[in-house]
């Protein structure tokens, strides 16, 4: 959907990123019923990656007109819709999956800003067989926390905290998990959101051929979750 594209070089598993105004498709079909056929693992990863782009772009220190608004609008639609999708993946009547993809235009707009460490690290992990949505779950909270410790973008992170708390569905989600406004930092909020996706990722990982080829046999969801927790 964007003018960005990436390919992995087989010889050394290096991801190469390039762009062109002619890369984008001529037609995009937005249909909730059609979207229901998308594997949940792919759907959730795509949504989490879009959240990643919005948060990273907003917290970037370079100000570009229009970017902040695009980030905020994207998050306001992405987070509630993703939570609904996870709760009821087969429900197309309320077009939750369609509303999840609508923010794609905001997410695509934010990608024009230079990303931070998370995206760069994710680009290195991706060619090794780790999906971008999974790298976002693992790396984004940690990068937010590390930058805050370095006092690199504290003001921007504080603004992002307020934005997330102002999203009704996100606020209810945070409060249900015992987080308190003014006490939980951005890393805590993002971590709460992405951990909600770990369960889905764990279930789908069990069906992956690479998981089945692991030297130590992985045959239940709890084992995958244990590995993901060790990465956090």
Short mmCIF file of C-alpha atoms in Angstrom, two decimals, residues 61-159:
data_model
loop_
_atom_site.label_atom_id
_atom_site.label_comp_id
_atom_site.label_asym_id
_atom_site.label_seq_id
_atom_site.Cartn_x
_atom_site.Cartn_y
_atom_site.Cartn_z
CA UNK A 61 12.38 14.44 17.30
CA UNK A 62 12.07 15.75 13.74
CA UNK A 63 8.86 17.73 13.29
CA UNK A 64 7.13 17.60 9.91
CA UNK A 65 3.77 19.24 9.29
CA UNK A 66 0.94 16.75 9.26
CA UNK A 67 2.81 13.81 10.79
CA UNK A 68 1.54 14.17 14.35
CA UNK A 69 -2.06 14.34 13.22
CA UNK A 70 -1.63 11.27 11.03
CA UNK A 71 -0.06 9.32 13.91
CA UNK A 72 -2.83 10.22 16.35
CA UNK A 73 -5.66 9.44 13.93
CA UNK A 74 -4.04 6.12 13.06
CA UNK A 75 -3.75 5.07 16.70
CA UNK A 76 -7.29 6.20 17.52
CA UNK A 77 -8.62 3.72 14.98
CA UNK A 78 -6.02 0.98 15.09
CA UNK A 79 -6.02 0.16 18.79
CA UNK A 80 -9.80 -0.16 19.34
CA UNK A 81 -10.25 -2.08 16.08
CA UNK A 82 -7.42 -4.51 16.82
CA UNK A 83 -8.82 -5.24 20.28
CA UNK A 84 -12.21 -5.99 18.70
CA UNK A 85 -10.60 -8.20 16.06
CA UNK A 86 -8.81 -10.25 18.68
CA UNK A 87 -11.97 -10.65 20.75
CA UNK A 88 -14.06 -11.79 17.76
CA UNK A 89 -11.92 -12.56 14.68
CA UNK A 90 -14.80 -13.90 12.57
CA UNK A 91 -17.15 -10.92 13.03
CA UNK A 92 -17.44 -8.92 9.84
CA UNK A 93 -20.84 -7.34 10.54
CA UNK A 94 -19.41 -4.34 12.35
CA UNK A 95 -16.51 -4.20 9.85
CA UNK A 96 -13.93 -4.19 12.61
CA UNK A 97 -11.33 -5.58 10.26
CA UNK A 98 -12.17 -2.97 7.66
CA UNK A 99 -11.88 -0.18 10.20
CA UNK A 100 -8.52 -1.61 11.22
CA UNK A 101 -7.17 -1.24 7.72
CA UNK A 102 -8.57 2.24 7.15
CA UNK A 103 -5.75 3.78 9.26
CA UNK A 104 -3.32 2.34 6.75
CA UNK A 105 -3.25 5.65 4.93
CA UNK A 106 -2.18 7.37 8.16
CA UNK A 107 0.40 4.67 8.85
CA UNK A 108 1.73 4.94 5.29
CA UNK A 109 2.06 8.71 5.66
CA UNK A 110 4.06 8.35 8.88
CA UNK A 111 6.60 6.05 7.20
CA UNK A 112 8.01 9.04 5.32
CA UNK A 113 9.68 10.08 8.54
CA UNK A 114 13.03 8.50 9.39
CA UNK A 115 12.35 5.61 11.82
CA UNK A 116 14.17 4.93 15.06
CA UNK A 117 16.15 1.99 16.41
CA UNK A 118 13.18 -0.36 16.56
CA UNK A 119 12.61 -0.37 12.82
CA UNK A 120 16.28 -0.76 12.06
CA UNK A 121 16.60 -3.67 14.46
CA UNK A 122 13.41 -5.19 13.08
CA UNK A 123 14.84 -5.00 9.57
CA UNK A 124 17.74 -7.14 10.72
CA UNK A 125 15.57 -9.68 12.53
CA UNK A 126 12.99 -9.99 9.74
CA UNK A 127 15.27 -11.76 7.26
CA UNK A 128 16.06 -14.30 9.98
CA UNK A 129 12.44 -15.45 9.91
CA UNK A 130 10.92 -13.13 12.54
CA UNK A 131 7.80 -11.34 11.33
CA UNK A 132 7.72 -7.54 11.57
CA UNK A 133 4.71 -7.65 13.87
CA UNK A 134 6.61 -9.90 16.28
CA UNK A 135 9.69 -7.67 16.21
CA UNK A 136 7.40 -4.73 17.06
CA UNK A 137 5.99 -6.59 20.06
CA UNK A 138 9.46 -7.38 21.34
CA UNK A 139 11.43 -4.27 20.47
CA UNK A 140 9.10 -1.25 20.55
CA UNK A 141 8.48 -1.19 24.35
CA UNK A 142 12.20 -1.73 25.00
CA UNK A 143 13.25 1.05 22.61
CA UNK A 144 10.77 3.46 24.24
CA UNK A 145 12.15 2.59 27.66
CA UNK A 146 15.79 2.92 26.56
CA UNK A 147 15.25 6.29 24.90
CA UNK A 148 13.45 7.57 27.98
CA UNK A 149 16.38 6.50 30.16
CA UNK A 150 18.69 8.45 27.87
CA UNK A 151 16.31 11.43 28.21
CA UNK A 152 16.26 11.61 24.42
CA UNK A 153 12.56 12.25 23.76
CA UNK A 154 10.86 12.39 27.15
CA UNK A 155 8.48 15.19 26.16
CA UNK A 156 7.28 13.35 23.05
CA UNK A 157 6.78 10.13 25.00
CA UNK A 158 4.73 11.99 27.61
CA UNK A 159 2.52 13.39 24.85
#
